[in-house]
mmCIF file of C-alpha atoms in Angstrom:
data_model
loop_
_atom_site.group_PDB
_atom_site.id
_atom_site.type_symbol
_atom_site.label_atom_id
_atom_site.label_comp_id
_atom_site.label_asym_id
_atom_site.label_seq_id
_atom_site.Cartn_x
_atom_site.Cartn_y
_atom_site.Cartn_z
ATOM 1 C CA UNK A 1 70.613 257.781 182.474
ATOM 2 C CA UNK A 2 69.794 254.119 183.549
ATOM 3 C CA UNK A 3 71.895 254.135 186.284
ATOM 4 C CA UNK A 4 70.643 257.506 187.527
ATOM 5 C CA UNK A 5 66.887 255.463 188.164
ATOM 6 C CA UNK A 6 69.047 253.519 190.717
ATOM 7 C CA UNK A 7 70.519 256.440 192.476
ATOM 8 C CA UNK A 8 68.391 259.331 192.529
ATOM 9 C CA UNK A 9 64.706 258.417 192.774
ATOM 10 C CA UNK A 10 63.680 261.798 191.613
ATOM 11 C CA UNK A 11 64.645 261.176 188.078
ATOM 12 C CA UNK A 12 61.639 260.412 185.169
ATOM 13 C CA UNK A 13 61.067 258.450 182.342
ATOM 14 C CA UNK A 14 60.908 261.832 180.575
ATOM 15 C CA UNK A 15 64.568 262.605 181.761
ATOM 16 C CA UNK A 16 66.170 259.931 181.295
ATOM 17 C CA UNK A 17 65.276 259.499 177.594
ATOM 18 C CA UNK A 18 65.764 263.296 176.967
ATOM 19 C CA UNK A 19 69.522 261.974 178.684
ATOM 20 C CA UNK A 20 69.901 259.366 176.062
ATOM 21 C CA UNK A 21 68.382 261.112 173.076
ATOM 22 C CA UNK A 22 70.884 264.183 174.046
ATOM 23 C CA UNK A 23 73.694 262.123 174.480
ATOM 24 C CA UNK A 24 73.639 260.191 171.479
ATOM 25 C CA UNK A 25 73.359 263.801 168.947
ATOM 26 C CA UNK A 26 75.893 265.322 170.508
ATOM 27 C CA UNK A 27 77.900 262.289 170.533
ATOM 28 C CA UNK A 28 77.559 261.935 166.629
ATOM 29 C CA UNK A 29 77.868 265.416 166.033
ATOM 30 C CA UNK A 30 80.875 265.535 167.673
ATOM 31 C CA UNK A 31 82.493 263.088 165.602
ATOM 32 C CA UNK A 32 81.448 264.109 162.568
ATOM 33 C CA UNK A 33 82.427 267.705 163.276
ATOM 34 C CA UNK A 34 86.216 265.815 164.326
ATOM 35 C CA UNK A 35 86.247 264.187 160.781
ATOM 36 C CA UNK A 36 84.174 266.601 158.427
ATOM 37 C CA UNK A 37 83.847 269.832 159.989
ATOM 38 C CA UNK A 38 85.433 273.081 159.144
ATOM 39 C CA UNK A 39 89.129 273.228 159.855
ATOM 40 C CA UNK A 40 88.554 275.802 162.825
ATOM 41 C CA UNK A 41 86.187 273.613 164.380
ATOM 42 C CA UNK A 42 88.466 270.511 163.741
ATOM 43 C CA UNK A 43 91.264 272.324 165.287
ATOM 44 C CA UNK A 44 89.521 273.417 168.578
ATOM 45 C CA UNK A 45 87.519 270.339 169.812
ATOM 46 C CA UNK A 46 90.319 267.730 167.738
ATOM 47 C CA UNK A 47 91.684 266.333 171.131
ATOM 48 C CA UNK A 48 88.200 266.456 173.470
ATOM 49 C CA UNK A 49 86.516 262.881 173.145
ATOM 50 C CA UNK A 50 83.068 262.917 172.334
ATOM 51 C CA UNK A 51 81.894 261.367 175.628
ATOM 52 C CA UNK A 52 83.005 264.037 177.669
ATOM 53 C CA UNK A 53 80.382 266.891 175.965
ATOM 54 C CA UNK A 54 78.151 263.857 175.825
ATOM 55 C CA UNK A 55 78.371 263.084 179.062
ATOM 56 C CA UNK A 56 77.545 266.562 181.051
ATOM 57 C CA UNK A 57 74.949 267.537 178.708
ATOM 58 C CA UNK A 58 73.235 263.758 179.398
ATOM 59 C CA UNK A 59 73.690 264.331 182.943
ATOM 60 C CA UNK A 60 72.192 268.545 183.116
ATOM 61 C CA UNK A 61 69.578 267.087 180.499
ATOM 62 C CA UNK A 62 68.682 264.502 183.200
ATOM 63 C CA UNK A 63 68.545 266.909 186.028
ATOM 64 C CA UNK A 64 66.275 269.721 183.788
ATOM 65 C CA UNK A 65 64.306 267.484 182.565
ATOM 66 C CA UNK A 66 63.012 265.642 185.625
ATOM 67 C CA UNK A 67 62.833 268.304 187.859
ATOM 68 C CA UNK A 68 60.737 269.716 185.241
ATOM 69 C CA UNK A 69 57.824 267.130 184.710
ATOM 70 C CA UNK A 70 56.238 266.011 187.850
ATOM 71 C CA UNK A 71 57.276 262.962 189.793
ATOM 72 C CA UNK A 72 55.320 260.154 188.832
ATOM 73 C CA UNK A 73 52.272 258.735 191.233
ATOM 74 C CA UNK A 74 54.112 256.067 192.385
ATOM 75 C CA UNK A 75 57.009 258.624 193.899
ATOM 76 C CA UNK A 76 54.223 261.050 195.366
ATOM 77 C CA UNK A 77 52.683 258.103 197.399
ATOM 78 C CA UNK A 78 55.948 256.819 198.349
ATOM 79 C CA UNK A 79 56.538 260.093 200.018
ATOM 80 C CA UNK A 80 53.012 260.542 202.084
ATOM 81 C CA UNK A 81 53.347 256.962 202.881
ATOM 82 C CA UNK A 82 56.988 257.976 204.916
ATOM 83 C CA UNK A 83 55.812 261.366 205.875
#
């Protein structure tokens, strides 16, 4: 999320701690569904690490989010100022 400020100038406050909110429940939830959850669910998701759900619902969090709340003033008049 705080790299995505750097590279895509579209992205919001909002987003990006939606992005690190997200990431950080699914992260724990996917480790304690590794150790404690029912042995179907232990069986299925045993070998995916936790960063790699983390990590695309972080990212499509980021993307939803911030194309969802407006861009902040400082984007809109960096825009008319280079249109």
């Amino acid at each position: 999320a705080i790299m995505a400020v750097f590279f895509w100038r579209r992205s919001t406050a909002a987003g990006a701690v939606t992005s690190i909110v997200l990431g950080t429940v699914i992260t724990i939830t996917w480790e304690l569904l590794q150790q404690y959850g029912p042995a179907v669910v232990q069986a299925e998701i045993g070998g995916i690490d936790a960063v790699y759900p983390a990590l695309f619902a972080s990212v499509g969090a980021l993307i939803f989010v911030s194309l969802s709340t407006p861009a902040s003033s400082q984007q809109r008049s960096a825009k008319i100022e280079t249109a």
